[in-house]
mmCIF file of C-alpha atoms and ligand atoms in Angstrom:
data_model
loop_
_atom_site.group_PDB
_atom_site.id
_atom_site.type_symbol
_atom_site.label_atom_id
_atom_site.label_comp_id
_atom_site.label_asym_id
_atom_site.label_seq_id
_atom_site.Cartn_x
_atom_site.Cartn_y
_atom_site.Cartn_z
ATOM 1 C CA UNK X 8 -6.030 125.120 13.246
ATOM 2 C CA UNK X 9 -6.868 129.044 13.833
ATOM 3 C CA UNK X 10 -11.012 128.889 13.047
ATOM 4 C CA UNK X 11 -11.560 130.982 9.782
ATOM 5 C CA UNK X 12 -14.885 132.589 8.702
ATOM 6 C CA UNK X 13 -15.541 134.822 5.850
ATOM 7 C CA UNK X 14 -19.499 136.055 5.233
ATOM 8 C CA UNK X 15 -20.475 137.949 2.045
ATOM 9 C CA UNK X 16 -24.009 139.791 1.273
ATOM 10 C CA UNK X 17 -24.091 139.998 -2.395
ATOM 11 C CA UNK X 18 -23.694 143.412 -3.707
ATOM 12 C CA UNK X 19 -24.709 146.167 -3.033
ATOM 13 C CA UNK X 20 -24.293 149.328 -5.485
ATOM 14 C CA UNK X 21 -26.291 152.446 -5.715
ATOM 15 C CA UNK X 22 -28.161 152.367 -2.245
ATOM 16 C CA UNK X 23 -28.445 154.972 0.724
ATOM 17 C CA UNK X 24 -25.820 155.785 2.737
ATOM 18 C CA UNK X 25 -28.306 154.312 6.020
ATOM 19 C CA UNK X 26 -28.725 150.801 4.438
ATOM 20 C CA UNK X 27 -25.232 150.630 3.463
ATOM 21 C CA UNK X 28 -24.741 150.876 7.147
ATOM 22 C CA UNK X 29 -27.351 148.595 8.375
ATOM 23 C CA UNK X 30 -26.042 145.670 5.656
ATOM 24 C CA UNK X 31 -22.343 146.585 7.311
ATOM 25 C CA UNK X 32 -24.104 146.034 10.877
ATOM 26 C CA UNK X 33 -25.878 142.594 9.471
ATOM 27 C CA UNK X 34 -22.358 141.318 7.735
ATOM 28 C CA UNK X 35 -20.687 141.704 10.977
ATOM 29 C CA UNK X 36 -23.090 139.995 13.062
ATOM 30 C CA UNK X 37 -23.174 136.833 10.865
ATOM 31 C CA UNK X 38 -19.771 136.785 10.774
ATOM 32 C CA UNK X 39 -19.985 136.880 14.549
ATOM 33 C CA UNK X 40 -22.359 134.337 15.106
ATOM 34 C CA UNK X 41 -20.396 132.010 12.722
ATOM 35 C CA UNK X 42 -17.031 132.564 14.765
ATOM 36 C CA UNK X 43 -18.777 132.029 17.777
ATOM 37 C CA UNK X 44 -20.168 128.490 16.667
ATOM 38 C CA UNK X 45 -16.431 128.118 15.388
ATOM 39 C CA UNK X 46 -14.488 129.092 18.568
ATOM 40 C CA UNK X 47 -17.057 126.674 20.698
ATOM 41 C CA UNK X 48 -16.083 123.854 18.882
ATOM 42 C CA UNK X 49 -18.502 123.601 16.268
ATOM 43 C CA UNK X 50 -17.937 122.113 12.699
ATOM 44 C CA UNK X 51 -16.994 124.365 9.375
ATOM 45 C CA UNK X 52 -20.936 123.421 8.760
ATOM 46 C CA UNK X 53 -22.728 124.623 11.670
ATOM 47 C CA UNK X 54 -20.808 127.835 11.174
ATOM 48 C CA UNK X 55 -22.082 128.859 7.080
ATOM 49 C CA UNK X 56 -24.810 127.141 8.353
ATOM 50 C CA UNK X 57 -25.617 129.509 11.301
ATOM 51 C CA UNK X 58 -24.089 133.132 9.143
ATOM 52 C CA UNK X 59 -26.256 132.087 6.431
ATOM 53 C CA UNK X 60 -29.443 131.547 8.468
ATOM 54 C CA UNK X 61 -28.452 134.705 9.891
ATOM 55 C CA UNK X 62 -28.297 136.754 6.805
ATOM 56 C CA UNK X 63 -31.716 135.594 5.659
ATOM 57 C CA UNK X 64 -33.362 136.345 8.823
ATOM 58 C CA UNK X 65 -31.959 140.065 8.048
ATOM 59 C CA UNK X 66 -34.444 141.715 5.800
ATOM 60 C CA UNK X 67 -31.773 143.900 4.034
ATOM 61 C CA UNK X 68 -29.898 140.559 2.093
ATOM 62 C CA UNK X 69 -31.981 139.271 -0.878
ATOM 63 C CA UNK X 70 -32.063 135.784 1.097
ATOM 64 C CA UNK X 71 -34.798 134.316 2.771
ATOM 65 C CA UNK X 72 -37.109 137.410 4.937
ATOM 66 C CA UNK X 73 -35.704 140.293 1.982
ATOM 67 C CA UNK X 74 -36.266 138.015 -1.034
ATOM 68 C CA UNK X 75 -36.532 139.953 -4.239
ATOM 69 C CA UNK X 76 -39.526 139.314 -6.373
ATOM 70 C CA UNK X 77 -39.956 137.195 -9.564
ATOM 71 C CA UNK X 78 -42.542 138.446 -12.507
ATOM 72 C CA UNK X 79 -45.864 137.274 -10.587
ATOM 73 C CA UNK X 80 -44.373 139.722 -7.516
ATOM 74 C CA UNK X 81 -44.034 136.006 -5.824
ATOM 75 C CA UNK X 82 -40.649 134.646 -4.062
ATOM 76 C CA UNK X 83 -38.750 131.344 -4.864
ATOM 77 C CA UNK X 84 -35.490 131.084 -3.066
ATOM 78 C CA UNK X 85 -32.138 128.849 -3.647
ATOM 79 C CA UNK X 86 -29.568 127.504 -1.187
ATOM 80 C CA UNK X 87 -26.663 124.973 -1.030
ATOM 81 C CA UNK X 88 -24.410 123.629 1.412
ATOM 82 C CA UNK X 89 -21.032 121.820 1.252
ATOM 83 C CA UNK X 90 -18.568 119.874 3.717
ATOM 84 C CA UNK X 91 -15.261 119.970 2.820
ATOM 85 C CA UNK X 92 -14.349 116.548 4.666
ATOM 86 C CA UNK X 93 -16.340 114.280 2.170
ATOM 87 C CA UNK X 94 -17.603 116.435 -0.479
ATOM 88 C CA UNK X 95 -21.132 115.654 0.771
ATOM 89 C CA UNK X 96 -23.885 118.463 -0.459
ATOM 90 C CA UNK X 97 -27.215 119.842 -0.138
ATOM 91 C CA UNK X 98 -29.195 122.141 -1.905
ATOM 92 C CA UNK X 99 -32.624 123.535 -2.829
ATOM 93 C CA UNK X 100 -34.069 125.748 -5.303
ATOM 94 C CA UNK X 101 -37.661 127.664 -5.776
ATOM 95 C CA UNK X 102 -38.446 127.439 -2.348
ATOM 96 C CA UNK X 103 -41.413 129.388 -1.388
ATOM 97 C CA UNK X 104 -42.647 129.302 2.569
ATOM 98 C CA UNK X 105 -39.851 128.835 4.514
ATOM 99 C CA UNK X 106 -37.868 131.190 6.551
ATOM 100 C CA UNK X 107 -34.025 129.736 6.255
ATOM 101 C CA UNK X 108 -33.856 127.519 3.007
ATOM 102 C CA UNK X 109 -30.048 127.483 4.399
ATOM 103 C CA UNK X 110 -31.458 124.844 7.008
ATOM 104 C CA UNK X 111 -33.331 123.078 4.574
ATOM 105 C CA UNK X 112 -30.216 122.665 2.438
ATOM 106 C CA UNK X 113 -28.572 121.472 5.029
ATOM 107 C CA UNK X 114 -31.329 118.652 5.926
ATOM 108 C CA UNK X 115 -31.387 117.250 2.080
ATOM 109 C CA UNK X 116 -27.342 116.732 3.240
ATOM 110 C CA UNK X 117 -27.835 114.982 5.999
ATOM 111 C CA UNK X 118 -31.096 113.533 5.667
ATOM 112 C CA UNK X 119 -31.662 112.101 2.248
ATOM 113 C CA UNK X 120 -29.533 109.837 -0.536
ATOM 114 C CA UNK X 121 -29.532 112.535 -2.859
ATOM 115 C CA UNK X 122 -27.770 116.325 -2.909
ATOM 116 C CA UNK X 123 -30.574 118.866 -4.610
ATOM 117 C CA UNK X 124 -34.374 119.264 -3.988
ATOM 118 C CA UNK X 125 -36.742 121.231 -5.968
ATOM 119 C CA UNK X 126 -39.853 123.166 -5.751
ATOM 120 C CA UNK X 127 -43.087 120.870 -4.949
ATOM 121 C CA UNK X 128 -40.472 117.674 -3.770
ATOM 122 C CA UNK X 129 -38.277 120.412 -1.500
ATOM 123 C CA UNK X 130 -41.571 121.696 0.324
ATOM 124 C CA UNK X 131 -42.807 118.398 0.952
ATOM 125 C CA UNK X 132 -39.500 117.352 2.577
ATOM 126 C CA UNK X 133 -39.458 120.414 4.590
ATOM 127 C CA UNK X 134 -43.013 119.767 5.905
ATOM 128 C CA UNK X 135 -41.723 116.219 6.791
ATOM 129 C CA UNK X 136 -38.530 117.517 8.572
ATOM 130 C CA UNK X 137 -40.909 119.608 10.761
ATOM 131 C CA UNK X 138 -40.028 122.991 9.338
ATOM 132 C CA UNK X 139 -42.893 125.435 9.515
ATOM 133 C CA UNK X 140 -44.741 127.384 7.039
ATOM 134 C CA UNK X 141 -44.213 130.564 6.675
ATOM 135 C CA UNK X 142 -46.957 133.227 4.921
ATOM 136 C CA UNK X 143 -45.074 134.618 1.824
ATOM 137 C CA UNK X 144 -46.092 137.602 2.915
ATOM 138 C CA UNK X 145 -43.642 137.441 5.811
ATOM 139 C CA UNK X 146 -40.442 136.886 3.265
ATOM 140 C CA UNK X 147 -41.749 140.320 1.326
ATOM 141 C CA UNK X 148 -40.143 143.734 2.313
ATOM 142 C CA UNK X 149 -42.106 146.932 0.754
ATOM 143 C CA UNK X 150 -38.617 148.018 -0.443
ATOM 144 C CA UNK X 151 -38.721 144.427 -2.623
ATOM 145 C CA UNK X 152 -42.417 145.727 -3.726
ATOM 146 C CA UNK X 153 -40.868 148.715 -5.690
ATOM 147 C CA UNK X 154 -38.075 147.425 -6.709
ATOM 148 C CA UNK X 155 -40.022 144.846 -9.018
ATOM 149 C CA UNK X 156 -42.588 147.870 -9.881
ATOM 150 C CA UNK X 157 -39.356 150.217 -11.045
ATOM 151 C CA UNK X 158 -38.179 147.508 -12.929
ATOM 152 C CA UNK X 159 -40.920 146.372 -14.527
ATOM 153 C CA UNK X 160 -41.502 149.905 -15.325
ATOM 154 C CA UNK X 161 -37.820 150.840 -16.488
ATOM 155 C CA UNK X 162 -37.327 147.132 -18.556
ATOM 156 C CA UNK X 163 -40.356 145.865 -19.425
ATOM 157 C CA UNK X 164 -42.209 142.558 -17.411
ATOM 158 C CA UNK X 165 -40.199 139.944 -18.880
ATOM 159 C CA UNK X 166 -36.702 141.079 -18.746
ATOM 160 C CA UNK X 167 -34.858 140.346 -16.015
ATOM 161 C CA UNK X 168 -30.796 140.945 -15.004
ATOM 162 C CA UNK X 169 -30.132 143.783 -13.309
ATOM 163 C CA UNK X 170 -26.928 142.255 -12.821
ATOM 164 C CA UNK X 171 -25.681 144.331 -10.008
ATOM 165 C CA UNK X 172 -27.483 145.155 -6.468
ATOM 166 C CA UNK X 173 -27.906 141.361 -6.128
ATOM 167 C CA UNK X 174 -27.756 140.576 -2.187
ATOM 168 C CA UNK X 175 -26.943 137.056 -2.362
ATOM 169 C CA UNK X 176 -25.499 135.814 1.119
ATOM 170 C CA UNK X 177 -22.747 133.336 1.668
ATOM 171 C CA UNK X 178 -20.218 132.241 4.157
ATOM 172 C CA UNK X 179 -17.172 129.795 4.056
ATOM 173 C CA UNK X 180 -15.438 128.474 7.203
ATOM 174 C CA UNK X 181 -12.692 126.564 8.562
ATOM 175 C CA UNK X 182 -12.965 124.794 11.788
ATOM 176 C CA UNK X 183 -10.295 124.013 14.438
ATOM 177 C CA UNK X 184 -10.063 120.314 12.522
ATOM 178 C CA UNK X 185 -8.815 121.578 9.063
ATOM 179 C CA UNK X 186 -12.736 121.013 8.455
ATOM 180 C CA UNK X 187 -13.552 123.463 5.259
ATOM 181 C CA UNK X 188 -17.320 124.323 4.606
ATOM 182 C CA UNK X 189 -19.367 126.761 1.967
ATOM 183 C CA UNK X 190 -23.014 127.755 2.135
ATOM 184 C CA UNK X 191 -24.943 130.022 -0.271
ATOM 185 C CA UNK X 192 -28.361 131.731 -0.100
ATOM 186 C CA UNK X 193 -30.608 133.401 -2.643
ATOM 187 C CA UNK X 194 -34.278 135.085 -3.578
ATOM 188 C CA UNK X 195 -32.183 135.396 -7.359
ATOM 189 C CA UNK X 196 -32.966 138.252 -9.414
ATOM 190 C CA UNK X 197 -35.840 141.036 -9.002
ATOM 191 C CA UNK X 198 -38.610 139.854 -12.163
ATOM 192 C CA UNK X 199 -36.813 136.249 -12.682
ATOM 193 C CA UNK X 200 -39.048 133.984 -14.761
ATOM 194 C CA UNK X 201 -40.874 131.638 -12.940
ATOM 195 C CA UNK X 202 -38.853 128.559 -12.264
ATOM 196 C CA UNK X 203 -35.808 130.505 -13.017
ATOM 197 C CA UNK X 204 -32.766 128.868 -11.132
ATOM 198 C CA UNK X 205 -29.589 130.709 -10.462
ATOM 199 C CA UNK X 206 -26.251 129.951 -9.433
ATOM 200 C CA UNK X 207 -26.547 129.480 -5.554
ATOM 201 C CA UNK X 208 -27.447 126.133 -5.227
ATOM 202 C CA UNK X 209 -25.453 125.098 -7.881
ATOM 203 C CA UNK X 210 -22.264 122.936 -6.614
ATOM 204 C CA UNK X 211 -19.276 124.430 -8.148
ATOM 205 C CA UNK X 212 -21.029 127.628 -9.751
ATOM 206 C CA UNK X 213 -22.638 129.102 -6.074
ATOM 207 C CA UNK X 214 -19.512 127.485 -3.825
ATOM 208 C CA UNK X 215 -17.647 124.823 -3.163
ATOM 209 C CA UNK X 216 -15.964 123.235 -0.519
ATOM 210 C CA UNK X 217 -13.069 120.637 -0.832
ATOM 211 C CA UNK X 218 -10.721 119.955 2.572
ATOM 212 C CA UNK X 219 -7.657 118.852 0.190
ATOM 213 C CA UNK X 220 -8.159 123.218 -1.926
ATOM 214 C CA UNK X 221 -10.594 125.617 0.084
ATOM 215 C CA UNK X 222 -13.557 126.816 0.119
ATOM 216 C CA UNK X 223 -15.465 129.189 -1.880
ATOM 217 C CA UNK X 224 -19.283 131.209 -1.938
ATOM 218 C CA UNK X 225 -19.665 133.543 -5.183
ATOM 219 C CA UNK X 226 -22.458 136.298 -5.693
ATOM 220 C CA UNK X 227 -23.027 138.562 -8.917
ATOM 221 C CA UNK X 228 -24.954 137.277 -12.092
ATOM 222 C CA UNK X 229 -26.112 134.040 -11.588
ATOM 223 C CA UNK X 230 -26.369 133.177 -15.133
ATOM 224 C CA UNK X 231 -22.477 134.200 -16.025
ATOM 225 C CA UNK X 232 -21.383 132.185 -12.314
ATOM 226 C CA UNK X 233 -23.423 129.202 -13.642
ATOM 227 C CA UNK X 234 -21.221 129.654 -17.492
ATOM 228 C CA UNK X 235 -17.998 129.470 -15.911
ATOM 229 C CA UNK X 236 -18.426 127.567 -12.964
ATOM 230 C CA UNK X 237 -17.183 130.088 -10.830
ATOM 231 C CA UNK X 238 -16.333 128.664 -7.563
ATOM 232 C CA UNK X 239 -15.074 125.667 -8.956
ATOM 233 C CA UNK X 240 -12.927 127.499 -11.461
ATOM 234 C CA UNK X 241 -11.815 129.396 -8.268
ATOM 235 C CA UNK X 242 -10.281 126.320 -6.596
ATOM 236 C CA UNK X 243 -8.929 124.543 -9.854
ATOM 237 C CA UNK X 244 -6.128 127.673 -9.453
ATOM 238 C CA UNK X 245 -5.608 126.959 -6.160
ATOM 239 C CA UNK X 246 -4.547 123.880 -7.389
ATOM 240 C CA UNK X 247 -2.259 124.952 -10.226
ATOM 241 C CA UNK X 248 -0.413 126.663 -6.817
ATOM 242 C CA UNK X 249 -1.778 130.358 -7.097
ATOM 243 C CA UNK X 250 -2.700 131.804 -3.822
ATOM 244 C CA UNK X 251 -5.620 132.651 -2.704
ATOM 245 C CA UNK X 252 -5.585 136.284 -4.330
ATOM 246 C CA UNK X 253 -4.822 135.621 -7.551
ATOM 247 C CA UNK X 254 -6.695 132.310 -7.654
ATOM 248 C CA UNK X 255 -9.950 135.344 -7.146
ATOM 249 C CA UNK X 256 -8.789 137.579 -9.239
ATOM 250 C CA UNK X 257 -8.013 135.068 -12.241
ATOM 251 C CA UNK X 258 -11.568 133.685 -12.184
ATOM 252 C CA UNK X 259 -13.578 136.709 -11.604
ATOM 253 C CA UNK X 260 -11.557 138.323 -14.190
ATOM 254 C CA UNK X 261 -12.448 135.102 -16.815
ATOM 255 C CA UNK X 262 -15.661 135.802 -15.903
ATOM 256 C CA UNK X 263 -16.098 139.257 -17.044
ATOM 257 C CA UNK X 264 -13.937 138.491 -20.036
ATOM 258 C CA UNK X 265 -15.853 135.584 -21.320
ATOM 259 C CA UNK X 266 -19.124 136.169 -20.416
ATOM 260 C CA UNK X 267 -19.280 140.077 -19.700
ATOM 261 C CA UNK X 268 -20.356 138.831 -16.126
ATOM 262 C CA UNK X 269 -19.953 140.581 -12.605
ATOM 263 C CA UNK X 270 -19.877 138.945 -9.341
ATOM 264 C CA UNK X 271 -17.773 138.554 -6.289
ATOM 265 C CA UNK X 272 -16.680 135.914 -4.006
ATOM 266 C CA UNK X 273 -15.228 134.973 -0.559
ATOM 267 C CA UNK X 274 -12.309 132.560 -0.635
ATOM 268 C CA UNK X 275 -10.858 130.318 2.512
ATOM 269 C CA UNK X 276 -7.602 128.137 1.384
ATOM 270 C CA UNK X 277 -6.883 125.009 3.180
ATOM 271 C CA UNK X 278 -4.142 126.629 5.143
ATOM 272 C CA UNK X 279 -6.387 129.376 6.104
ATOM 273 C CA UNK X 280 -5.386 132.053 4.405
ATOM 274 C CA UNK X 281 -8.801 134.378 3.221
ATOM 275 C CA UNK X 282 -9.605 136.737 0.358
ATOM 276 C CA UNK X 283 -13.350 138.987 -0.425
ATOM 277 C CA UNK X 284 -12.997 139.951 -4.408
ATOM 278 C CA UNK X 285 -15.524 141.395 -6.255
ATOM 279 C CA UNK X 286 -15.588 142.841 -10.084
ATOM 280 C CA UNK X 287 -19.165 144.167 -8.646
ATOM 281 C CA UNK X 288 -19.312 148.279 -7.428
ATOM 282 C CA UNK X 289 -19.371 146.994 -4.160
ATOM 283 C CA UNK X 290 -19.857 144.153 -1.823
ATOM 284 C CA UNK X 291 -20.646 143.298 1.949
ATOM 285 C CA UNK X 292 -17.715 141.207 3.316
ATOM 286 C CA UNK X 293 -16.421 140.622 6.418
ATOM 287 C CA UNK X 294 -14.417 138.007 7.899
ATOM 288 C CA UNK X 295 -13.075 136.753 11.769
ATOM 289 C CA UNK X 296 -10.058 135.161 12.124
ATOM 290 C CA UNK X 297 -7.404 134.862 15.169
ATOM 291 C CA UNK X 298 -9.801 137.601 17.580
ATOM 292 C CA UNK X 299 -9.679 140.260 14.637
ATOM 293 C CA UNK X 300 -13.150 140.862 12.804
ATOM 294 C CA UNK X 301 -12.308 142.431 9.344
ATOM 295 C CA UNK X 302 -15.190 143.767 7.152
ATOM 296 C CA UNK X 303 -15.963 146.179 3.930
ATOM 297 C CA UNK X 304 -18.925 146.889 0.969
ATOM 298 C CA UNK X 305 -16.378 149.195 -1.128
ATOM 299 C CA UNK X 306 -12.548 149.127 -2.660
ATOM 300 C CA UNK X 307 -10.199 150.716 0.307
ATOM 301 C CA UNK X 308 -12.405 150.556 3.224
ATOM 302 C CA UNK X 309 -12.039 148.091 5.012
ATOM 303 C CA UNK X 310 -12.023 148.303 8.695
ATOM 304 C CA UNK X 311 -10.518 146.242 11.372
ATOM 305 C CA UNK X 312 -11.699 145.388 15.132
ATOM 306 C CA UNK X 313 -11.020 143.275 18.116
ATOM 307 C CA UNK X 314 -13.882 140.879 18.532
ATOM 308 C CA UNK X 315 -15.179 140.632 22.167
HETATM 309 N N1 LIG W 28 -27.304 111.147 -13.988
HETATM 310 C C1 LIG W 28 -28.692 111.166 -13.880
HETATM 311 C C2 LIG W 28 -29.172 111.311 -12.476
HETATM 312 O O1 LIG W 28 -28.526 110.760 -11.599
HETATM 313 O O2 LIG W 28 -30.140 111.980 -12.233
HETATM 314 N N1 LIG W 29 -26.188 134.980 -7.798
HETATM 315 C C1 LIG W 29 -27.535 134.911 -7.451
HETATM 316 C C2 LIG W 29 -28.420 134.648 -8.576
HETATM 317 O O1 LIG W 29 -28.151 135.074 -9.696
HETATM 318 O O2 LIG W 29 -29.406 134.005 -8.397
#
């Protein structure tokens, strides 16, 4: 099979022209690196594996370093992982200290009986893999800082939602085995209750990956992905023989029918066709496939270049 990668960073509406740029510049990279781990042989995993960890080393994604705040100005990130050969998953939520919870994700996979970590039990599994602490301080970007201040300011402390602006990062891959893969990466949403979970490590609302359909990493309102089950949802039309397209278009349009919810989502069918939808303003996309790097944030401009 052609290798297939597709890498999305969340939305991104109403910022500067300059870090519109700089999240083009990081979307392209990670969906570099994960072509690159793709065209050298490596599995549909190591490649969301390796664009995610990318995107949350890249302090302008709200993932990992570039988390956005909760109410207590604190971050607690979420991540999943999925291989499309035998449906096995991993995934974490309120993680505090570490730098890629990606990798961590990815380690409750292939490292323990179960599929989903949390909080106190997560950190104490990372310790044990040998994954080192990180100082909060090093996940929190000044620009993070004011965003929580304006919106404390602008909706009160306990309301949370802006439900646009959202930087979640994701990436879905196909591997030169028909090997389909999905991996999702969060800090949420800016003033989130403590404890609040979103979407993203949610199998089936923050991706899914299923060799026999596709594979599929959403971003937008966590809340309205988690009501419909969005990436799931995304697939089951697959099945019912839609294509790729209007399998997006049909669920993200349910979506902000039924539950007045926006989001986006990157799409890789089994044959290896690709889509980036969003109902969002905007969103970071980009996508390698057959030498040809493809990538976007807004409707109509998307550009297309040879990669090296
Ligand atoms: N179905 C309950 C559990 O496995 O946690
Ligand atoms: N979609 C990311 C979140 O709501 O947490």
């Amino acid at each position: 099979m052609n290798p297939v990668v597709v890498v999305h960073g969340g939305g991104a509406s109403s910022i500067s022209k300059d870090r519109k740029e700089r999240m083009r510049q990081g979307i392209v990279r990670a969906a570099t690196v994960g072509y690159c781990i793709l065209k050298g042989g490596g599995s549909a995993v190591d490649a969301v594996e390796g664009a995610v960890a990318e995107l949350e080393n890249d302090p302008e994604f709200n993932a990992g370093c570039g988390s956005v705040l909760n109410v207590n100005g604190d971050i607690e990130m979420d991540a999943s992982i999925m291989d499309g050969k035998d449906l096995s998953t991993g995934a974490v939520s309120a993680v505090r200290c570490i730098a890629n919870p990606v990798k961590l994700a990815r380690l409750v996979m292939d490292k323990t009986p179960h599929c989903f970590l949390t909080n106190q039990g997560a950190a104490k599994f990372a310790a044990d893999m040998g994954i080192p602490e990180v100082p909060v301080e090093q996940l929190i970007t000044e620009r993070n800082r004011k965003h929580l201040e304006k919106e404390k300011a602008e909706k009160g402390a306990q309301k949370s939602g802006c439900p646009e602006n959202l930087g979640t990062v994701g990436a879905v891959a196909l591997d030169c085995k028909g090997n389909l893969a999905y991996a999702t990466s969060t800090g949420g949403i800016v003033n989130k209750m403590i404890g609040r979970v979103g979407d993203s490590p949610c199998v089936g609302s923050g991706g899914y990956a299923d060799n026999n359909i596709g594979a599929v990493s959403t971003t937008g309102h966590g809340e309205s992905i988690l009501k419909v089950n969005l990436a799931r949802l995304t697939l089951f039309h697959i099945e019912q023989g839609k294509t790729a397209e209007e399998a997006a278009n049909l669920s993200l349009n349910y979506m902000k029918s039924r539950v007045k919810g926006l989001g986006g989502l990157i799409l890789i069918s089994k044959t290896g066709d690709w889509v980036a939808k969003w109902t969002s303003t905007s969103m970071p996309w980009a996508a390698a496939k057959e030498g040809k790097l493809h990538a976007g944030i807004d409707l109509n401009d998307t550009t297309i270049t040879e990669l090296p």
